PDB file of C-alpha atoms in Angstrom:
ATOM      1  CA  MET A   1      90.497  91.338 117.738  1.00  0.00           C
ATOM      2  CA  ILE A   2      89.161  89.009 114.683  1.00  0.00           C
ATOM      3  CA  ALA A   3      85.495  87.858 114.665  1.00  0.00           C
ATOM      4  CA  LEU A   4      85.592  84.162 114.262  1.00  0.00           C
ATOM      5  CA  GLU A   5      82.437  84.881 112.657  1.00  0.00           C
ATOM      6  CA  THR A   6      84.827  86.297 109.808  1.00  0.00           C
ATOM      7  CA  VAL A   7      86.530  82.866 109.648  1.00  0.00           C
ATOM      8  CA  PRO A   8      86.224  80.591 106.365  1.00  0.00           C
ATOM      9  CA  GLU A   9      83.791  77.713 106.577  1.00  0.00           C
ATOM     10  CA  VAL A  10      86.602  75.292 107.527  1.00  0.00           C
ATOM     11  CA  PRO A  11      89.307  76.803 110.248  1.00  0.00           C
ATOM     12  CA  ARG A  12      85.410  77.971 111.893  1.00  0.00           C
ATOM     13  CA  ARG A  13      84.557  75.223 112.323  1.00  0.00           C
ATOM     14  CA  ALA A  14      87.255  73.032 113.956  1.00  0.00           C
ATOM     15  CA  TRP A  15      88.155  75.590 116.236  1.00  0.00           C
ATOM     16  CA  MET A  16      84.940  75.741 117.300  1.00  0.00           C
ATOM     17  CA  GLN A  17      84.447  71.917 117.902  1.00  0.00           C
ATOM     18  CA  LEU A  18      88.775  71.835 119.932  1.00  0.00           C
ATOM     19  CA  ARG A  19      87.150  74.690 121.841  1.00  0.00           C
ATOM     20  CA  GLU A  20      84.545  72.373 122.728  1.00  0.00           C
ATOM     21  CA  GLY A  21      86.841  69.628 122.648  1.00  0.00           C
ATOM     22  CA  LEU A  22      88.720  71.380 125.275  1.00  0.00           C
ATOM     23  CA  LEU A  23      85.943  73.506 127.792  1.00  0.00           C
ATOM     24  CA  ARG A  24      84.677  68.833 127.874  1.00  0.00           C
ATOM     25  CA  ILE A  25      88.563  68.033 128.760  1.00  0.00           C
ATOM     26  CA  ILE A  26      90.612  70.720 130.921  1.00  0.00           C
ATOM     27  CA  GLY A  27      87.847  73.345 131.188  1.00  0.00           C
ATOM     28  CA  ASP A  28      88.661  74.898 134.801  1.00  0.00           C
ATOM     29  CA  ASN A  29      92.504  74.150 133.114  1.00  0.00           C
ATOM     30  CA  ILE A  30      91.173  76.948 130.379  1.00  0.00           C
ATOM     31  CA  VAL A  31      93.076  81.022 130.668  1.00  0.00           C
ATOM     32  CA  ALA A  32      92.793  81.832 127.067  1.00  0.00           C
ATOM     33  CA  ILE A  33      92.026  79.932 123.553  1.00  0.00           C
ATOM     34  CA  TRP A  34      93.608  82.207 120.714  1.00  0.00           C
ATOM     35  CA  ALA A  35      93.335  81.943 117.219  1.00  0.00           C
ATOM     36  CA  PHE A  36      95.724  83.524 114.959  1.00  0.00           C
ATOM     37  CA  GLY A  37      98.059  83.077 112.087  1.00  0.00           C
ATOM     38  CA  GLY A  38      97.043  84.144 108.146  1.00  0.00           C
ATOM     39  CA  THR A  39      94.497  81.485 107.598  1.00  0.00           C
ATOM     40  CA  VAL A  40      91.692  83.499 110.554  1.00  0.00           C
ATOM     41  CA  SER A  41      92.033  86.072 108.279  1.00  0.00           C
ATOM     42  CA  ALA A  42      91.715  84.062 104.625  1.00  0.00           C
ATOM     43  CA  PRO A  43      89.295  84.185 101.929  1.00  0.00           C
ATOM     44  CA  ALA A  44      86.404  82.608 102.015  1.00  0.00           C
ATOM     45  CA  ASP A  45      87.689  80.637  97.967  1.00  0.00           C
ATOM     46  CA  GLY A  46      91.097  80.341  99.128  1.00  0.00           C
ATOM     47  CA  PRO A  47      94.348  77.807 100.308  1.00  0.00           C
ATOM     48  CA  ILE A  48      93.647  76.446 104.094  1.00  0.00           C
ATOM     49  CA  GLY A  49      96.752  77.186 105.294  1.00  0.00           C
ATOM     50  CA  ASP A  50      98.732  75.275 109.639  1.00  0.00           C
ATOM     51  CA  LEU A  51      95.772  76.134 112.584  1.00  0.00           C
ATOM     52  CA  ASP A  52      98.076  78.108 114.583  1.00  0.00           C
ATOM     53  CA  THR A  53      96.250  77.868 118.145  1.00  0.00           C
ATOM     54  CA  PHE A  54      97.437  79.331 121.560  1.00  0.00           C
ATOM     55  CA  VAL A  55      96.020  77.890 124.647  1.00  0.00           C
ATOM     56  CA  VAL A  56      97.049  79.551 128.451  1.00  0.00           C
ATOM     57  CA  LEU A  57      96.687  77.388 130.930  1.00  0.00           C
ATOM     58  CA  ARG A  58      96.100  77.412 134.810  1.00  0.00           C
ATOM     59  CA  HIS A  59      98.393  74.465 135.726  1.00  0.00           C
ATOM     60  CA  PRO A  60     100.099  71.437 133.893  1.00  0.00           C
ATOM     61  CA  VAL A  61      98.410  69.519 132.484  1.00  0.00           C
ATOM     62  CA  ASP A  62      97.803  65.130 132.951  1.00  0.00           C
ATOM     63  CA  GLN A  63      98.836  62.836 130.964  1.00  0.00           C
ATOM     64  CA  GLU A  64      95.686  61.244 130.603  1.00  0.00           C
ATOM     65  CA  SER A  65      94.728  64.546 129.821  1.00  0.00           C
ATOM     66  CA  VAL A  66      97.222  65.389 127.056  1.00  0.00           C
ATOM     67  CA  THR A  67      96.460  62.068 125.498  1.00  0.00           C
ATOM     68  CA  ALA A  68      92.242  63.212 124.748  1.00  0.00           C
ATOM     69  CA  ILE A  69      93.798  66.801 124.210  1.00  0.00           C
ATOM     70  CA  GLU A  70      96.326  65.267 120.927  1.00  0.00           C
ATOM     71  CA  ALA A  71      93.502  62.203 119.754  1.00  0.00           C
ATOM     72  CA  ALA A  72      91.120  65.831 120.267  1.00  0.00           C
ATOM     73  CA  HIS A  73      93.090  67.906 117.439  1.00  0.00           C
ATOM     74  CA  ALA A  74      93.771  63.908 114.898  1.00  0.00           C
ATOM     75  CA  THR A  75      90.231  63.590 114.775  1.00  0.00           C
ATOM     76  CA  ILE A  76      89.078  67.124 113.574  1.00  0.00           C
ATOM     77  CA  ALA A  77      92.113  67.142 111.101  1.00  0.00           C
ATOM     78  CA  ARG A  78      91.587  64.198 109.690  1.00  0.00           C
ATOM     79  CA  ASP A  79      87.384  65.290 109.256  1.00  0.00           C
ATOM     80  CA  LEU A  80      88.385  68.321 108.002  1.00  0.00           C
ATOM     81  CA  ASP A  81      91.237  67.714 106.850  1.00  0.00           C
ATOM     82  CA  ILE A  82      92.695  70.707 108.036  1.00  0.00           C
ATOM     83  CA  GLU A  83      96.809  70.964 110.308  1.00  0.00           C
ATOM     84  CA  TRP A  84      97.082  72.386 113.907  1.00  0.00           C
ATOM     85  CA  ASP A  85     100.397  74.539 115.241  1.00  0.00           C
ATOM     86  CA  SER A  86      99.239  74.721 118.115  1.00  0.00           C
ATOM     87  CA  TRP A  87     100.855  76.074 121.264  1.00  0.00           C
ATOM     88  CA  TYR A  88      99.944  74.157 125.032  1.00  0.00           C
ATOM     89  CA  VAL A  89     101.572  77.450 127.406  1.00  0.00           C
ATOM     90  CA  LEU A  90     101.481  77.468 131.152  1.00  0.00           C
ATOM     91  CA  GLU A  91     100.014  81.273 132.786  1.00  0.00           C
ATOM     92  CA  GLU A  92     103.420  81.780 134.063  1.00  0.00           C
ATOM     93  CA  ASP A  93     105.278  81.402 131.268  1.00  0.00           C
ATOM     94  CA  THR A  94     102.670  83.662 129.190  1.00  0.00           C
ATOM     95  CA  ARG A  95     103.411  86.355 131.094  1.00  0.00           C
ATOM     96  CA  GLN A  96     106.441  86.475 130.347  1.00  0.00           C
ATOM     97  CA  SER A  97     108.902  88.234 127.914  1.00  0.00           C
ATOM     98  CA  VAL A  98     111.386  85.087 127.340  1.00  0.00           C
ATOM     99  CA  PRO A  99     110.346  82.580 124.700  1.00  0.00           C
ATOM    100  CA  PRO A 100     107.979  79.734 127.144  1.00  0.00           C
ATOM    101  CA  ARG A 101     108.188  76.173 126.249  1.00  0.00           C
ATOM    102  CA  HIS A 102     105.644  73.472 125.178  1.00  0.00           C
ATOM    103  CA  ALA A 103     103.001  72.506 128.224  1.00  0.00           C
ATOM    104  CA  TRP A 104     104.386  69.044 127.036  1.00  0.00           C
ATOM    105  CA  LEU A 105     106.244  68.638 124.370  1.00  0.00           C
ATOM    106  CA  ASP A 106     109.654  69.483 123.924  1.00  0.00           C
ATOM    107  CA  ARG A 107     109.657  72.914 122.090  1.00  0.00           C
ATOM    108  CA  ARG A 108     111.281  76.456 122.437  1.00  0.00           C
ATOM    109  CA  ASN A 109     108.337  79.292 120.921  1.00  0.00           C
ATOM    110  CA  GLU A 110     111.074  81.089 119.266  1.00  0.00           C
ATOM    111  CA  THR A 111     108.838  83.529 117.164  1.00  0.00           C
ATOM    112  CA  TRP A 112     107.079  84.671 120.584  1.00  0.00           C
ATOM    113  CA  ALA A 113     108.287  88.722 120.398  1.00  0.00           C
ATOM    114  CA  ILE A 114     106.389  88.606 117.379  1.00  0.00           C
ATOM    115  CA  ASP A 115     103.199  86.495 118.627  1.00  0.00           C
ATOM    116  CA  ARG A 116     103.445  88.976 121.115  1.00  0.00           C
ATOM    117  CA  ALA A 117     103.455  91.789 119.229  1.00  0.00           C
ATOM    118  CA  MET A 118     100.800  90.263 115.923  1.00  0.00           C
ATOM    119  CA  TRP A 119      97.833  89.302 119.114  1.00  0.00           C
ATOM    120  CA  LEU A 120      98.674  93.454 120.759  1.00  0.00           C
ATOM    121  CA  ALA A 121      97.745  94.429 117.446  1.00  0.00           C
ATOM    122  CA  GLY A 122      94.040  92.188 117.380  1.00  0.00           C
ATOM    123  CA  ARG A 123      95.610  89.792 114.669  1.00  0.00           C
ATOM    124  CA  TYR A 124      93.635  87.162 116.906  1.00  0.00           C
ATOM    125  CA  VAL A 125      90.525  85.943 117.167  1.00  0.00           C
ATOM    126  CA  LEU A 126      89.873  85.542 120.930  1.00  0.00           C
ATOM    127  CA  LEU A 127      87.920  82.113 121.129  1.00  0.00           C
ATOM    128  CA  HIS A 128      87.280  81.893 124.667  1.00  0.00           C
ATOM    129  CA  GLY A 129      88.410  83.142 128.342  1.00  0.00           C
ATOM    130  CA  ALA A 130      90.888  86.187 128.721  1.00  0.00           C
ATOM    131  CA  ALA A 131      92.337  89.064 125.915  1.00  0.00           C
ATOM    132  CA  ALA A 132      96.208  89.105 125.329  1.00  0.00           C
ATOM    133  CA  ALA A 133      95.869  92.555 126.597  1.00  0.00           C
ATOM    134  CA  GLU A 134      95.362  90.901 130.110  1.00  0.00           C
ATOM    135  CA  ILE A 135      98.120  88.880 129.770  1.00  0.00           C
ATOM    136  CA  VAL A 136     101.575  89.562 126.974  1.00  0.00           C
ATOM    137  CA  ARG A 137     103.411  91.816 127.464  1.00  0.00           C
ATOM    138  CA  GLN A 138     104.440  94.138 124.714  1.00  0.00           C
ATOM    139  CA  PRO A 139     107.971  92.634 122.963  1.00  0.00           C
ATOM    140  CA  SER A 140     110.676  95.618 123.059  1.00  0.00           C
ATOM    141  CA  HIS A 141     112.810  96.668 119.562  1.00  0.00           C
ATOM    142  CA  GLN A 142     115.877  94.097 121.128  1.00  0.00           C
ATOM    143  CA  GLU A 143     113.096  91.317 120.908  1.00  0.00           C
ATOM    144  CA  LEU A 144     111.641  91.738 117.469  1.00  0.00           C
ATOM    145  CA  ASN A 145     115.350  92.495 116.205  1.00  0.00           C
ATOM    146  CA  ASP A 146     116.152  89.078 118.351  1.00  0.00           C
ATOM    147  CA  ALA A 147     113.310  87.313 116.460  1.00  0.00           C
ATOM    148  CA  LEU A 148     113.745  88.595 113.320  1.00  0.00           C
ATOM    149  CA  SER A 149     117.865  87.736 113.213  1.00  0.00           C
ATOM    150  CA  SER A 150     116.177  83.903 115.005  1.00  0.00           C
ATOM    151  CA  GLU A 151     113.916  83.806 111.525  1.00  0.00           C
ATOM    152  CA  VAL A 152     116.017  84.320 109.387  1.00  0.00           C
ATOM    153  CA  GLU A 153     118.610  81.085 110.480  1.00  0.00           C
ATOM    154  CA  HIS A 154     116.103  79.648 110.751  1.00  0.00           C
ATOM    155  CA  LEU A 155     115.206  80.319 106.358  1.00  0.00           C
ATOM    156  CA  GLU A 156     119.335  79.959 105.852  1.00  0.00           C
ATOM    157  CA  ARG A 157     118.817  76.129 107.345  1.00  0.00           C
ATOM    158  CA  HIS A 158     117.180  74.888 104.823  1.00  0.00           C
ATOM    159  CA  VAL A 159     119.472  77.130 101.965  1.00  0.00           C
ATOM    160  CA  GLU A 160     122.142  74.978 103.629  1.00  0.00           C
ATOM    161  CA  ALA A 161     120.193  71.697 103.377  1.00  0.00           C
ATOM    162  CA  GLY A 162     119.068  72.593 100.264  1.00  0.00           C
ATOM    163  CA  ASP A 163     115.900  73.035 100.565  1.00  0.00           C
ATOM    164  CA  THR A 164     114.369  74.666  97.916  1.00  0.00           C
ATOM    165  CA  ASP A 165     110.808  72.015  96.935  1.00  0.00           C
ATOM    166  CA  PRO A 166     108.350  74.761  96.569  1.00  0.00           C
ATOM    167  CA  TYR A 167     107.051  74.730 100.076  1.00  0.00           C
ATOM    168  CA  GLU A 168     109.832  75.614 102.078  1.00  0.00           C
ATOM    169  CA  ALA A 169     110.837  78.613  98.820  1.00  0.00           C
ATOM    170  CA  THR A 170     107.604  79.677  99.347  1.00  0.00           C
ATOM    171  CA  TYR A 171     107.627  79.561 102.933  1.00  0.00           C
ATOM    172  CA  ALA A 172     111.258  81.602 103.031  1.00  0.00           C
ATOM    173  CA  ILE A 173     109.876  83.884 100.368  1.00  0.00           C
ATOM    174  CA  LEU A 174     106.986  84.906 102.323  1.00  0.00           C
ATOM    175  CA  ASN A 175     108.507  84.342 105.614  1.00  0.00           C
ATOM    176  CA  GLY A 176     111.182  86.981 104.876  1.00  0.00           C
ATOM    177  CA  SER A 177     109.394  89.613 102.673  1.00  0.00           C
ATOM    178  CA  ARG A 178     108.163  89.205 106.610  1.00  0.00           C
ATOM    179  CA  ILE A 179     110.882  90.086 107.985  1.00  0.00           C
ATOM    180  CA  LEU A 180     111.906  93.055 105.209  1.00  0.00           C
ATOM    181  CA  ARG A 181     108.799  95.012 106.709  1.00  0.00           C
ATOM    182  CA  THR A 182     109.255  94.570 110.046  1.00  0.00           C
ATOM    183  CA  ILE A 183     112.848  95.738 110.219  1.00  0.00           C
ATOM    184  CA  GLN A 184     111.743  99.043 107.400  1.00  0.00           C
ATOM    185  CA  THR A 185     108.353 100.185 109.162  1.00  0.00           C
ATOM    186  CA  GLY A 186     108.619  98.386 112.510  1.00  0.00           C
ATOM    187  CA  ASP A 187     105.384  96.953 112.332  1.00  0.00           C
ATOM    188  CA  ALA A 188     105.490  92.298 112.480  1.00  0.00           C
ATOM    189  CA  THR A 189     101.469  92.601 111.850  1.00  0.00           C
ATOM    190  CA  ILE A 190     101.836  91.021 109.153  1.00  0.00           C
ATOM    191  CA  SER A 191     100.942  87.666 107.231  1.00  0.00           C
ATOM    192  CA  LYS A 192     102.875  86.262 105.548  1.00  0.00           C
ATOM    193  CA  ARG A 193      99.277  85.858 103.210  1.00  0.00           C
ATOM    194  CA  GLU A 194     100.553  89.734 103.046  1.00  0.00           C
ATOM    195  CA  ALA A 195     103.848  89.738 102.842  1.00  0.00           C
ATOM    196  CA  GLY A 196     104.137  88.711  99.358  1.00  0.00           C
ATOM    197  CA  PRO A 197     100.891  91.935  98.241  1.00  0.00           C
ATOM    198  CA  TRP A 198     103.873  94.373  99.607  1.00  0.00           C
ATOM    199  CA  GLY A 199     106.400  92.914  98.037  1.00  0.00           C
ATOM    200  CA  LEU A 200     105.538  93.319  95.274  1.00  0.00           C
ATOM    201  CA  THR A 201     104.823  96.893  95.981  1.00  0.00           C
ATOM    202  CA  HIS A 202     108.243  96.985  97.718  1.00  0.00           C
ATOM    203  CA  LEU A 203     110.979  95.835  97.338  1.00  0.00           C
ATOM    204  CA  PRO A 204     113.224  95.870  93.804  1.00  0.00           C
ATOM    205  CA  GLY A 205     112.011  94.455  90.270  1.00  0.00           C
ATOM    206  CA  GLN A 206     114.594  91.794  90.396  1.00  0.00           C
ATOM    207  CA  TRP A 207     112.724  90.183  93.058  1.00  0.00           C
ATOM    208  CA  HIS A 208     108.994  90.450  91.571  1.00  0.00           C
ATOM    209  CA  PRO A 209     109.719  86.805  89.570  1.00  0.00           C
ATOM    210  CA  VAL A 210     109.764  84.799  92.875  1.00  0.00           C
ATOM    211  CA  LEU A 211     107.434  86.598  95.428  1.00  0.00           C
ATOM    212  CA  GLN A 212     104.501  85.628  92.750  1.00  0.00           C
ATOM    213  CA  ALA A 213     105.751  82.046  92.054  1.00  0.00           C
ATOM    214  CA  ALA A 214     105.218  82.745  96.192  1.00  0.00           C
ATOM    215  CA  ILE A 215     102.185  84.336  95.966  1.00  0.00           C
ATOM    216  CA  ARG A 216     100.398  81.502  93.541  1.00  0.00           C
ATOM    217  CA  ALA A 217     102.448  79.112  95.283  1.00  0.00           C
ATOM    218  CA  TYR A 218     100.905  79.823  97.878  1.00  0.00           C
ATOM    219  CA  GLU A 219      97.534  80.378  97.120  1.00  0.00           C
ATOM    220  CA  GLY A 220      97.650  75.709  95.569  1.00  0.00           C
ATOM    221  CA  ASN A 221      98.189  77.847  92.029  1.00  0.00           C
ATOM    222  CA  ALA A 222     101.731  76.683  91.096  1.00  0.00           C
ATOM    223  CA  THR A 223     103.491  75.838  87.861  1.00  0.00           C
ATOM    224  CA  PRO A 224     106.152  74.012  87.366  1.00  0.00           C
ATOM    225  CA  ASP A 225     107.583  76.436  86.175  1.00  0.00           C
ATOM    226  CA  ASP A 226     106.868  78.472  89.704  1.00  0.00           C
ATOM    227  CA  GLU A 227     108.361  75.692  91.769  1.00  0.00           C
ATOM    228  CA  GLY A 228     111.651  76.183  88.795  1.00  0.00           C
ATOM    229  CA  VAL A 229     112.320  79.629  89.633  1.00  0.00           C
ATOM    230  CA  LEU A 230     111.157  79.375  93.222  1.00  0.00           C
ATOM    231  CA  ALA A 231     114.453  76.744  94.413  1.00  0.00           C
ATOM    232  CA  ARG A 232     116.019  78.981  92.303  1.00  0.00           C
ATOM    233  CA  ASP A 233     116.081  82.305  94.044  1.00  0.00           C
ATOM    234  CA  MET A 234     115.080  80.810  97.928  1.00  0.00           C
ATOM    235  CA  LYS A 235     118.530  81.650  98.079  1.00  0.00           C
ATOM    236  CA  ALA A 236     119.942  84.892  96.673  1.00  0.00           C
ATOM    237  CA  PHE A 237     116.448  85.694  98.404  1.00  0.00           C
ATOM    238  CA  VAL A 238     117.351  85.257 101.622  1.00  0.00           C
ATOM    239  CA  GLY A 239     120.953  85.734 101.455  1.00  0.00           C
ATOM    240  CA  MET A 240     119.339  89.411 100.930  1.00  0.00           C
ATOM    241  CA  ILE A 241     116.630  89.373 104.169  1.00  0.00           C
ATOM    242  CA  ARG A 242     120.540  87.961 105.982  1.00  0.00           C
ATOM    243  CA  SER A 243     122.343  91.514 105.057  1.00  0.00           C
ATOM    244  CA  GLU A 244     118.684  93.542 105.418  1.00  0.00           C
ATOM    245  CA  VAL A 245     118.381  91.966 108.913  1.00  0.00           C
ATOM    246  CA  MET A 246     122.863  93.349 109.748  1.00  0.00           C
ATOM    247  CA  SER A 247     122.654  95.612 107.985  1.00  0.00           C
ATOM    248  CA  SER A 248     119.156  96.753 110.407  1.00  0.00           C
ATOM    249  CA  ARG A 249     121.111  95.376 113.182  1.00  0.00           C
ATOM    250  CA  SER A 250     124.642  98.008 113.332  1.00  0.00           C
ATOM    251  CA  GLY A 251     122.217 100.771 112.594  1.00  0.00           C
ATOM    252  CA  GLY A 252     122.805 101.040 108.488  1.00  0.00           C
TER     253      GLY A 252
END
């Protein structure tokens, strides 16, 4: 488990303020609050990504509390210039293998198997309440494979829609590298920030320019040339990921 004290200052302050706000608004209803994703292990001087947050609830939240929670998120985001990616899920759903729905938004957690693998490997910060191992189930090999295939479908939809801007392309390259690493090792516990360097070490040289461009873009250092490489190579890279996923599913 990652200690909150090791998280960079701005996201640490954001998560602490959110925790205080949630305890004030719905304290008795909170089973656990977990912070996770690449930001919890980001370098102190690196750019801040979305603050991935998972809140486990005992029972549904009334509209007054929902309004207060969303206002707390918005205030912290504005004051600290951060972005949230937060999930509020009922405890009974958190204990299941099927991807849960958000407690009040029309969202389903399609990365549920991958998230559980990360948490159970200790890749999260326990902000409040119960540890992940007390609540979530270990994902099966099939669940991970299905989650990876869904992730690739998400990348393919962006390719088909022509979404090759630097943000989407960087996400596709780094998340694709993470998918490949999971296929090859069976271990899903790697962040996008870590997946880029892994790809440089383990993938053929033809992919190194786009991986290097994605790494620089993720760190906020992309050049115009990098943006061109990302737009040019995104489709081919995602196609390669799809081939590897299909080969893995067929036992090839």
